[in-house]
GROMACS .gro file of C-alpha atoms in nm:
model
  457
    1MET     CA    1  -3.339   2.193  -2.293
    2ASP     CA    2  -3.673   2.225  -2.100
    3GLN     CA    3  -3.774   2.584  -2.018
    4LYS     CA    4  -3.798   2.510  -1.650
    5ILE     CA    5  -3.445   2.375  -1.641
    6ILE     CA    6  -3.324   2.687  -1.816
    7GLN     CA    7  -3.499   2.905  -1.557
    8ILE     CA    8  -3.319   2.699  -1.281
    9LEU     CA    9  -2.973   2.741  -1.438
   10ASP     CA   10  -3.045   3.126  -1.496
   11LYS     CA   11  -3.145   3.167  -1.115
   12ASN     CA   12  -2.836   2.966  -1.024
   13ASN     CA   13  -2.615   3.208  -1.225
   14LYS     CA   14  -2.769   3.506  -1.064
   15TYR     CA   15  -2.834   3.402  -0.688
   16CYS     CA   16  -2.608   3.112  -0.606
   17SER     CA   17  -2.244   3.121  -0.492
   18HIS     CA   18  -2.025   2.943  -0.744
   19GLY     CA   19  -1.778   2.842  -0.463
   20ASP     CA   20  -1.910   2.499  -0.430
   21THR     CA   21  -1.851   2.213  -0.692
   22VAL     CA   22  -2.189   2.236  -0.875
   23ASN     CA   23  -2.038   2.457  -1.151
   24TYR     CA   24  -1.756   2.222  -1.226
   25ALA     CA   25  -2.014   2.107  -1.491
   26ASP     CA   26  -2.087   2.368  -1.754
   27PRO     CA   27  -2.388   2.383  -1.744
   28PRO     CA   28  -2.458   2.235  -1.413
   29LYS     CA   29  -2.680   1.923  -1.421
   30VAL     CA   30  -3.026   1.925  -1.290
   31PHE     CA   31  -3.190   1.618  -1.145
   32GLU     CA   32  -3.553   1.571  -1.036
   33GLY     CA   33  -3.567   1.222  -0.905
   34CYS     CA   34  -3.385   0.907  -0.777
   35ASP     CA   35  -3.427   0.525  -0.692
   36GLY     CA   36  -3.194   0.250  -0.634
   37SER     CA   37  -2.872   0.309  -0.850
   38PHE     CA   38  -3.036   0.567  -1.061
   39LEU     CA   39  -3.091   0.937  -1.093
   40PHE     CA   40  -3.361   1.092  -1.325
   41ASP     CA   41  -3.385   1.407  -1.514
   42GLU     CA   42  -3.676   1.628  -1.597
   43ASN     CA   43  -3.753   1.392  -1.891
   44GLY     CA   44  -3.749   1.074  -1.679
   45THR     CA   45  -3.418   0.963  -1.847
   46ALA     CA   46  -3.241   0.718  -1.607
   47TYR     CA   47  -2.882   0.796  -1.524
   48LEU     CA   48  -2.690   0.487  -1.384
   49ASP     CA   49  -2.496   0.649  -1.090
   50TRP     CA   50  -2.141   0.510  -1.052
   51GLN     CA   51  -2.053   0.745  -0.769
   52MET     CA   52  -2.356   0.759  -0.544
   53TRP     CA   53  -2.289   1.113  -0.403
   54TYR     CA   54  -1.934   1.035  -0.325
   55SER     CA   55  -1.994   0.711  -0.159
   56ALA     CA   56  -2.257   0.870   0.074
   57VAL     CA   57  -2.548   0.650  -0.062
   58ASN     CA   58  -2.408   0.308  -0.012
   59PHE     CA   59  -2.744   0.141   0.023
   60GLY     CA   60  -2.930   0.284  -0.265
   61TYR     CA   61  -3.132   0.594  -0.340
   62LYS     CA   62  -3.478   0.595  -0.156
   63ASN     CA   63  -3.386   0.282   0.038
   64LYS     CA   64  -3.724   0.204   0.210
   65ARG     CA   65  -3.611   0.057   0.513
   66ILE     CA   66  -3.391   0.354   0.607
   67ALA     CA   67  -3.635   0.612   0.466
   68ASP     CA   68  -3.905   0.466   0.682
   69THR     CA   69  -3.689   0.519   0.990
   70LEU     CA   70  -3.639   0.882   0.905
   71LYS     CA   71  -4.023   0.913   0.871
   72LYS     CA   72  -4.069   0.748   1.207
   73GLN     CA   73  -3.826   0.972   1.380
   74ILE     CA   74  -3.976   1.294   1.216
   75ASP     CA   75  -4.300   1.183   1.385
   76THR     CA   76  -4.145   1.103   1.726
   77LEU     CA   77  -3.840   1.324   1.806
   78PRO     CA   78  -3.740   1.526   1.509
   79GLN     CA   79  -3.554   1.797   1.685
   80LEU     CA   80  -3.357   1.825   2.013
   81ALA     CA   81  -3.057   2.046   2.097
   82SER     CA   82  -2.737   1.871   2.114
   83GLN     CA   83  -2.698   1.954   2.479
   84TYR     CA   84  -2.966   1.682   2.569
   85LEU     CA   85  -2.960   1.325   2.539
   86HIS     CA   86  -3.163   1.088   2.333
   87LYS     CA   87  -3.146   0.715   2.313
   88GLU     CA   88  -3.047   0.679   1.946
   89LYS     CA   89  -2.731   0.879   2.010
   90VAL     CA   90  -2.635   0.649   2.287
   91GLU     CA   91  -2.709   0.329   2.121
   92LEU     CA   92  -2.545   0.426   1.806
   93ALA     CA   93  -2.232   0.513   1.992
   94GLU     CA   94  -2.255   0.175   2.178
   95ILE     CA   95  -2.268  -0.008   1.862
   96VAL     CA   96  -1.942   0.148   1.718
   97CYS     CA   97  -1.759   0.131   2.060
   98LYS     CA   98  -1.864  -0.240   2.111
   99TYR     CA   99  -1.757  -0.338   1.762
  100MET     CA  100  -1.409  -0.211   1.847
  101GLU     CA  101  -1.411  -0.373   2.195
  102ASP     CA  102  -1.525  -0.705   2.087
  103LYS     CA  103  -1.327  -0.741   1.766
  104TYR     CA  104  -1.002  -0.542   1.856
  105GLY     CA  105  -1.004  -0.530   2.243
  106VAL     CA  106  -0.979  -0.141   2.242
  107LYS     CA  107  -1.207   0.067   2.451
  108GLY     CA  108  -1.297   0.416   2.328
  109ARG     CA  109  -1.574   0.674   2.277
  110VAL     CA  110  -1.757   0.839   2.009
  111HIS     CA  111  -1.804   1.206   1.940
  112PHE     CA  112  -2.057   1.324   1.680
  113ASN     CA  113  -2.077   1.611   1.462
  114VAL     CA  114  -2.249   1.708   1.121
  115GLY     CA  115  -2.025   1.691   0.823
  116GLY     CA  116  -1.696   1.490   0.759
  117ALA     CA  117  -1.484   1.803   0.768
  118GLN     CA  118  -1.621   1.909   1.085
  119ALA     CA  119  -1.544   1.566   1.239
  120VAL     CA  120  -1.191   1.593   1.109
  121GLU     CA  121  -1.171   1.928   1.302
  122ASP     CA  122  -1.289   1.760   1.610
  123SER     CA  123  -1.012   1.492   1.567
  124LEU     CA  124  -0.761   1.751   1.536
  125LYS     CA  125  -0.871   1.893   1.869
  126VAL     CA  126  -0.836   1.561   2.029
  127VAL     CA  127  -0.493   1.512   1.874
  128ARG     CA  128  -0.377   1.856   1.989
  129ASN     CA  129  -0.517   1.822   2.325
  130HIS     CA  130  -0.341   1.488   2.382
  131THR     CA  131   0.004   1.555   2.223
  132GLY     CA  132   0.046   1.931   2.258
  133LYS     CA  133   0.159   1.926   1.882
  134THR     CA  134   0.010   2.152   1.609
  135HIS     CA  135   0.170   1.982   1.330
  136GLN     CA  136   0.064   1.654   1.156
  137PHE     CA  137   0.181   1.410   0.883
  138ALA     CA  138  -0.049   1.350   0.588
  139PHE     CA  139  -0.029   1.178   0.252
  140MET     CA  140   0.029   1.349  -0.095
  141GLY     CA  141  -0.311   1.294  -0.271
  142GLY     CA  142  -0.507   1.287   0.057
  143TYR     CA  143  -0.832   1.467   0.092
  144HIS     CA  144  -0.986   1.545   0.442
  145GLY     CA  145  -1.206   1.841   0.370
  146ARG     CA  146  -1.206   2.216   0.298
  147THR     CA  147  -1.266   2.371   0.643
  148LEU     CA  148  -0.944   2.558   0.759
  149GLY     CA  149  -0.818   2.279   0.969
  150ALA     CA  150  -0.911   2.003   0.722
  151SER     CA  151  -0.752   2.200   0.441
  152ALA     CA  152  -0.421   2.213   0.632
  153ILE     CA  153  -0.403   1.830   0.618
  154THR     CA  154  -0.537   1.807   0.264
  155SER     CA  155  -0.246   1.805   0.005
  156SER     CA  156  -0.393   2.002  -0.274
  157TYR     CA  157  -0.272   2.358  -0.264
  158ARG     CA  158  -0.559   2.484  -0.463
  159TYR     CA  159  -0.783   2.447  -0.166
  160ARG     CA  160  -0.556   2.672   0.036
  161ARG     CA  161  -0.430   2.914  -0.212
  162ARG     CA  162  -0.702   3.175  -0.162
  163PHE     CA  163  -0.685   3.182   0.200
  164GLY     CA  164  -0.342   3.307   0.309
  165ASN     CA  165  -0.068   3.117   0.504
  166PHE     CA  166  -0.119   2.789   0.687
  167ALA     CA  167   0.111   2.786   0.965
  168ASP     CA  168  -0.003   2.432   1.079
  169ARG     CA  169   0.008   2.287   0.720
  170ALA     CA  170   0.091   1.915   0.741
  171HIS     CA  171   0.404   1.766   0.611
  172PHE     CA  172   0.296   1.554   0.314
  173VAL     CA  173   0.441   1.222   0.251
  174PRO     CA  174   0.430   1.041  -0.080
  175TYR     CA  175   0.132   0.769  -0.085
  176PRO     CA  176   0.238   0.415  -0.209
  177TYR     CA  177   0.078   0.473  -0.548
  178CYS     CA  178   0.227   0.178  -0.723
  179PHE     CA  179   0.103   0.250  -1.076
  180ARG     CA  180   0.251   0.575  -1.078
  181CYS     CA  181   0.528   0.524  -0.813
  182PRO     CA  182   0.676   0.859  -0.717
  183TYR     CA  183   1.021   0.693  -0.662
  184ASP     CA  184   0.996   0.504  -1.013
  185MET     CA  185   1.024   0.178  -0.843
  186LYS     CA  186   0.860  -0.146  -0.923
  187VAL     CA  187   0.609  -0.307  -0.651
  188GLU     CA  188   0.746  -0.652  -0.721
  189THR     CA  189   1.093  -0.546  -0.621
  190CYS     CA  190   1.088  -0.232  -0.421
  191ASP     CA  191   1.037  -0.388  -0.082
  192THR     CA  192   0.814  -0.096   0.031
  193TYR     CA  193   1.083   0.158  -0.061
  194CYS     CA  194   0.844   0.448   0.009
  195HIS     CA  195   0.816   0.334   0.385
  196LYS     CA  196   1.213   0.322   0.404
  197GLU     CA  197   1.215   0.676   0.277
  198PHE     CA  198   0.971   0.767   0.551
  199GLU     CA  199   1.177   0.592   0.810
  200LYS     CA  200   1.483   0.818   0.698
  201LEU     CA  201   1.316   1.121   0.843
  202PHE     CA  202   1.392   1.001   1.196
  203GLU     CA  203   1.762   0.902   1.138
  204THR     CA  204   1.890   1.226   1.267
  205GLU     CA  205   1.779   1.548   1.428
  206TYR     CA  206   1.885   1.744   1.131
  207GLN     CA  207   1.613   1.604   0.930
  208SER     CA  208   1.411   1.836   1.135
  209PHE     CA  209   1.134   1.598   1.257
  210TRP     CA  210   1.295   1.402   1.548
  211ASP     CA  211   1.478   1.487   1.857
  212GLU     CA  212   1.672   1.175   1.940
  213LYS     CA  213   1.776   1.296   2.292
  214SER     CA  214   1.417   1.353   2.421
  215LYS     CA  215   1.262   1.084   2.191
  216GLN     CA  216   1.016   1.362   2.071
  217CYS     CA  217   0.862   1.412   1.733
  218GLU     CA  218   0.741   1.753   1.640
  219PHE     CA  219   0.444   1.593   1.466
  220GLY     CA  220   0.139   1.467   1.683
  221ALA     CA  221  -0.047   1.237   1.441
  222PHE     CA  222  -0.033   1.093   1.091
  223TYR     CA  223  -0.366   1.153   0.910
  224ILE     CA  224  -0.440   0.864   0.648
  225GLU     CA  225  -0.709   0.763   0.404
  226PRO     CA  226  -0.621   0.382   0.437
  227MET     CA  227  -0.739   0.367   0.066
  228GLN     CA  228  -0.718   0.704  -0.091
  229GLY     CA  229  -1.044   0.852  -0.207
  230THR     CA  230  -1.017   1.171  -0.413
  231GLY     CA  231  -0.643   1.077  -0.485
  232GLY     CA  232  -0.787   0.796  -0.724
  233TYR     CA  233  -0.920   0.510  -0.517
  234ILE     CA  234  -0.557   0.373  -0.474
  235ILE     CA  235  -0.499   0.060  -0.258
  236PRO     CA  236  -0.179   0.040  -0.089
  237PRO     CA  237   0.061  -0.260  -0.130
  238GLU     CA  238   0.037  -0.541   0.101
  239GLY     CA  239   0.215  -0.482   0.440
  240TYR     CA  240   0.262  -0.108   0.401
  241MET     CA  241   0.013   0.025   0.631
  242ALA     CA  242   0.127  -0.222   0.918
  243LYS     CA  243   0.487  -0.119   0.859
  244LEU     CA  244   0.376   0.274   0.879
  245GLN     CA  245   0.178   0.196   1.214
  246GLU     CA  246   0.478   0.030   1.362
  247SER     CA  247   0.697   0.329   1.277
  248LEU     CA  248   0.446   0.556   1.441
  249LYS     CA  249   0.390   0.356   1.757
  250LYS     CA  250   0.784   0.351   1.812
  251ARG     CA  251   0.773   0.740   1.815
  252ASN     CA  252   0.427   0.778   2.001
  253ILE     CA  253   0.288   0.946   1.697
  254LEU     CA  254  -0.093   0.886   1.660
  255LEU     CA  255  -0.238   0.729   1.367
  256VAL     CA  256  -0.575   0.878   1.251
  257ALA     CA  257  -0.786   0.703   0.988
  258ASP     CA  258  -1.020   0.904   0.760
  259GLU     CA  259  -1.319   0.671   0.702
  260ILE     CA  260  -1.546   0.946   0.559
  261GLN     CA  261  -1.541   0.810   0.193
  262MET     CA  262  -1.435   0.449   0.230
  263GLY     CA  263  -1.632   0.363   0.560
  264VAL     CA  264  -1.967   0.144   0.599
  265TYR     CA  265  -1.867  -0.147   0.381
  266ARG     CA  266  -1.745   0.042   0.077
  267THR     CA  267  -1.442  -0.160   0.072
  268GLY     CA  268  -1.601  -0.484   0.187
  269LYS     CA  269  -1.551  -0.417   0.564
  270LEU     CA  270  -1.723  -0.190   0.804
  271TRP     CA  271  -1.411   0.044   0.816
  272SER     CA  272  -1.170   0.026   0.542
  273TRP     CA  273  -0.853   0.014   0.772
  274GLU     CA  274  -0.962  -0.350   0.869
  275ASN     CA  275  -0.830  -0.456   0.524
  276PHE     CA  276  -0.477  -0.351   0.608
  277GLY     CA  277  -0.369  -0.498   0.946
  278ILE     CA  278  -0.386  -0.179   1.150
  279VAL     CA  279  -0.600  -0.040   1.427
  280PRO     CA  280  -0.600   0.346   1.447
  281ASP     CA  281  -0.597   0.552   1.753
  282ILE     CA  282  -0.865   0.768   1.606
  283PHE     CA  283  -1.100   0.728   1.311
  284VAL     CA  284  -1.338   0.953   1.146
  285PHE     CA  285  -1.657   0.857   0.980
  286GLY     CA  286  -1.957   1.018   0.794
  287LYS     CA  287  -2.130   1.014   0.453
  288ALA     CA  288  -2.267   0.671   0.426
  289ILE     CA  289  -2.338   0.616   0.789
  290THR     CA  290  -2.678   0.788   0.725
  291ASN     CA  291  -2.698   0.670   0.350
  292GLY     CA  292  -2.695   1.046   0.270
  293LEU     CA  293  -3.040   1.104   0.433
  294ASN     CA  294  -2.944   1.341   0.712
  295PRO     CA  295  -2.593   1.481   0.790
  296LEU     CA  296  -2.401   1.319   1.064
  297SER     CA  297  -2.050   1.244   1.120
  298GLY     CA  298  -1.828   1.138   1.410
  299ILE     CA  299  -1.510   1.035   1.554
  300TRP     CA  300  -1.417   0.721   1.749
  301ALA     CA  301  -1.087   0.755   1.969
  302ARG     CA  302  -0.923   0.542   2.228
  303GLU     CA  303  -1.047   0.596   2.583
  304GLU     CA  304  -0.712   0.755   2.692
  305LEU     CA  305  -0.738   1.030   2.424
  306ILE     CA  306  -1.123   1.113   2.484
  307SER     CA  307  -1.210   1.021   2.833
  308PRO     CA  308  -1.420   1.289   3.017
  309GLU     CA  309  -1.099   1.371   3.217
  310LYS     CA  310  -0.889   1.418   2.919
  311PHE     CA  311  -1.159   1.571   2.700
  312PRO     CA  312  -1.418   1.745   2.923
  313PRO     CA  313  -1.751   1.886   2.842
  314GLY     CA  314  -1.749   2.174   2.598
  315SER     CA  315  -1.412   2.076   2.435
  316THR     CA  316  -1.587   2.093   2.116
  317HIS     CA  317  -1.955   2.160   1.997
  318SER     CA  318  -2.194   2.194   1.712
  319THR     CA  319  -2.561   2.289   1.719
  320PHE     CA  320  -2.649   2.012   1.501
  321ALA     CA  321  -2.420   1.742   1.627
  322SER     CA  322  -2.582   1.403   1.719
  323ASN     CA  323  -2.922   1.536   1.582
  324PRO     CA  324  -3.187   1.284   1.639
  325LEU     CA  325  -3.266   1.228   1.264
  326GLY     CA  326  -2.909   1.169   1.189
  327THR     CA  327  -2.843   0.932   1.465
  328SER     CA  328  -3.172   0.739   1.424
  329VAL     CA  329  -3.099   0.672   1.055
  330ALA     CA  330  -2.737   0.571   1.140
  331LEU     CA  331  -2.843   0.337   1.391
  332GLU     CA  332  -3.074   0.170   1.148
  333VAL     CA  333  -2.790   0.151   0.901
  334LEU     CA  334  -2.566  -0.030   1.135
  335LYS     CA  335  -2.841  -0.258   1.259
  336MET     CA  336  -2.906  -0.351   0.892
  337THR     CA  337  -2.547  -0.436   0.837
  338GLN     CA  338  -2.532  -0.637   1.163
  339GLU     CA  339  -2.843  -0.873   1.080
  340GLU     CA  340  -2.637  -1.056   0.813
  341ASP     CA  341  -2.281  -1.096   0.731
  342PHE     CA  342  -2.262  -0.807   0.481
  343GLU     CA  343  -1.894  -0.861   0.378
  344PRO     CA  344  -1.944  -1.154   0.145
  345HIS     CA  345  -2.214  -0.980  -0.058
  346VAL     CA  346  -1.999  -0.674  -0.108
  347ARG     CA  347  -1.686  -0.879  -0.202
  348ALA     CA  348  -1.879  -1.108  -0.445
  349ARG     CA  349  -2.048  -0.806  -0.619
  350GLY     CA  350  -1.706  -0.633  -0.627
  351ALA     CA  351  -1.532  -0.926  -0.766
  352TYR     CA  352  -1.790  -0.948  -1.058
  353PHE     CA  353  -1.747  -0.572  -1.123
  354LEU     CA  354  -1.378  -0.585  -1.109
  355ASN     CA  355  -1.371  -0.881  -1.361
  356ARG     CA  356  -1.595  -0.689  -1.595
  357LEU     CA  357  -1.330  -0.393  -1.568
  358HIS     CA  358  -1.047  -0.621  -1.648
  359GLU     CA  359  -1.234  -0.733  -1.962
  360LEU     CA  360  -1.282  -0.370  -2.045
  361LYS     CA  361  -0.917  -0.307  -2.002
  362SER     CA  362  -0.832  -0.603  -2.246
  363ARG     CA  363  -1.026  -0.419  -2.512
  364TRP     CA  364  -0.901  -0.059  -2.473
  365LYS     CA  365  -0.561   0.073  -2.493
  366CYS     CA  366  -0.658   0.384  -2.315
  367VAL     CA  367  -0.761   0.188  -1.996
  368GLY     CA  368  -0.408   0.195  -1.807
  369ASP     CA  369  -0.518   0.040  -1.472
  370VAL     CA  370  -0.819  -0.098  -1.316
  371SER     CA  371  -0.826  -0.221  -0.947
  372GLY     CA  372  -1.068  -0.223  -0.668
  373LEU     CA  373  -1.148  -0.331  -0.307
  374GLY     CA  374  -1.499  -0.441  -0.244
  375LEU     CA  375  -1.714  -0.191  -0.434
  376ALA     CA  376  -1.452   0.092  -0.447
  377LEU     CA  377  -1.299   0.065  -0.794
  378ARG     CA  378  -1.099   0.254  -1.047
  379ILE     CA  379  -1.037   0.316  -1.407
  380GLU     CA  380  -0.722   0.511  -1.499
  381LEU     CA  381  -0.770   0.668  -1.831
  382CYS     CA  382  -0.454   0.719  -2.045
  383GLU     CA  383  -0.323   0.790  -2.386
  384LYS     CA  384  -0.308   0.487  -2.627
  385ASP     CA  385   0.030   0.395  -2.463
  386GLY     CA  386  -0.172   0.279  -2.168
  387PHE     CA  387   0.031   0.508  -1.899
  388THR     CA  388   0.030   0.872  -2.011
  389ALA     CA  389  -0.259   1.037  -1.816
  390SER     CA  390  -0.539   1.164  -2.015
  391ARG     CA  391  -0.732   1.417  -1.815
  392ALA     CA  392  -0.888   1.546  -2.137
  393LEU     CA  393  -1.065   1.201  -2.212
  394ALA     CA  394  -1.178   1.185  -1.851
  395ASP     CA  395  -1.337   1.524  -1.874
  396ARG     CA  396  -1.510   1.457  -2.212
  397MET     CA  397  -1.663   1.124  -2.074
  398PHE     CA  398  -1.784   1.299  -1.768
  399ASN     CA  399  -1.969   1.572  -1.965
  400GLU     CA  400  -2.101   1.316  -2.220
  401GLY     CA  401  -2.227   1.080  -1.963
  402LEU     CA  402  -2.445   1.352  -1.826
  403LYS     CA  403  -2.610   1.430  -2.156
  404GLY     CA  404  -2.857   1.129  -2.106
  405ASP     CA  405  -2.862   1.048  -2.476
  406LEU     CA  406  -2.704   0.692  -2.469
  407LEU     CA  407  -2.940   0.484  -2.655
  408VAL     CA  408  -2.976   0.113  -2.531
  409GLY     CA  409  -3.246  -0.060  -2.736
  410ASP     CA  410  -3.532   0.203  -2.749
  411LYS     CA  411  -3.447   0.365  -2.405
  412LYS     CA  412  -3.211   0.659  -2.334
  413TYR     CA  413  -2.959   0.657  -2.043
  414GLY     CA  414  -2.701   0.866  -1.880
  415LEU     CA  415  -2.393   0.760  -1.682
  416VAL     CA  416  -2.294   0.956  -1.363
  417LEU     CA  417  -1.914   0.940  -1.331
  418ASP     CA  418  -1.676   1.105  -1.080
  419ILE     CA  419  -1.310   1.195  -1.173
  420GLY     CA  420  -1.019   1.178  -0.930
  421GLY     CA  421  -0.660   1.104  -0.930
  422TYR     CA  422  -0.342   1.317  -0.899
  423GLU     CA  423  -0.381   1.390  -1.269
  424LYS     CA  424  -0.762   1.402  -1.288
  425ASN     CA  425  -0.765   1.121  -1.518
  426VAL     CA  426  -0.912   0.845  -1.288
  427ILE     CA  427  -1.275   0.737  -1.295
  428THR     CA  428  -1.358   0.648  -0.933
  429LEU     CA  429  -1.647   0.416  -0.889
  430ALA     CA  430  -1.851   0.406  -0.579
  431PRO     CA  431  -2.176   0.231  -0.710
  432SER     CA  432  -2.459   0.126  -0.460
  433LEU     CA  433  -2.357  -0.163  -0.262
  434MET     CA  434  -2.696  -0.311  -0.360
  435ILE     CA  435  -2.623  -0.271  -0.738
  436SER     CA  436  -2.724  -0.580  -0.944
  437GLU     CA  437  -2.508  -0.775  -1.194
  438GLU     CA  438  -2.735  -0.666  -1.463
  439GLU     CA  439  -2.690  -0.299  -1.370
  440ILE     CA  440  -2.309  -0.359  -1.361
  441ASP     CA  441  -2.329  -0.498  -1.719
  442LEU     CA  442  -2.551  -0.198  -1.832
  443GLY     CA  443  -2.290   0.029  -1.668
  444ILE     CA  444  -1.999  -0.137  -1.874
  445HIS     CA  445  -2.199  -0.101  -2.174
  446LEU     CA  446  -2.254   0.266  -2.137
  447PHE     CA  447  -1.909   0.341  -2.036
  448GLU     CA  448  -1.797   0.171  -2.363
  449MET     CA  449  -2.044   0.376  -2.539
  450LEU     CA  450  -1.878   0.675  -2.403
  451LEU     CA  451  -1.535   0.570  -2.489
  452ARG     CA  452  -1.643   0.539  -2.861
  453ARG     CA  453  -1.807   0.864  -2.865
  454CYS     CA  454  -1.509   1.042  -2.713
  455GLY     CA  455  -1.273   0.900  -2.968
  456ALA     CA  456  -1.095   0.662  -2.749
  457GLU     CA  457  -0.870   0.384  -2.868
   0.00000   0.00000   0.00000
């Protein structure tokens, strides 16, 4: 290992909090460069990135058009307190709102913040302000962030365990995870059994959710990832989300869609909920809206939830919300996707990638399931029976991929993987939307090299 890397790691051990996720890897990986679909280490070794900063860099590292926009903004209006207006903020909000008006006939407004979890917090304020309810529904396997409010609607107890009691913890409902159905049903014959189980919660007041006399639910909203992210890039069965929204509407429960990881064409559409026949009352976005260049997040909410009369000035605030660097870059990202129909490109590239994954599955017993929507794809790693989850194999492949010693011809490569899933055995793939077929083929080759190295069958 290079001496300067040893020094960086030593200083990390001495001076940096280990409370973030950097130290999931042991030792943490140090990178020095990036371009397109690749990261580069101190030796110039190329690492094909299959997760692109948790789907924040949808349009590739060092995307020139987006980077040039940031540089131009730095030279014009790089800083401005969020209590003042600038045109980029207004124009960005206009694009998001007009998209909703023109395509779905729904008027609304946008409120900006910095990170995804902070936008989730803002959405919780909108929900509480409108409904007067402090409790929410959310999905098992869902992930919405690690601030206190976002942790309360994120299903993993390990994110809450150290921080005391969460009186406003969500009620978690099983997500329709058909490969590992929580009810041991088969998708071909179950007739969305999981949704029927949700409906049962409202059959009588003694289920503790519903007062039939007043027609009131104790829960204000249902927070969903239309396609689960950290839970393992799980696609719900056809019709499920539409049935869920119908159930919620009958009981005046708001539907809030978290688009932080799956938004901005990751699934082939601007927002992932558009794939599932629903229109949420609120949706939250972040990450790829700026291609990872400058933190910006936000929420869109229906007019009656966020009008100036309902949600007046000062209802929520952040010093760096709607910062001009972030809004200018996000504006350029959305302009870029509007100039051509971006959906067919993502669909075609995703179909090619998924076909290669199915070929991979046919060759390896340990690959239990592959699926995808657009360029959000998954590989479920199992024991040789093709079903029993193998977290050990996923962990080995994650670490081996970061060594950067996979020899293809006379050139060394690494492969950057991300692990998700309820049993931490799913390789979740969020490559650049600009990835080439040649890079997809290279990735499949590198992945199979890792499988062989890790003793998979």
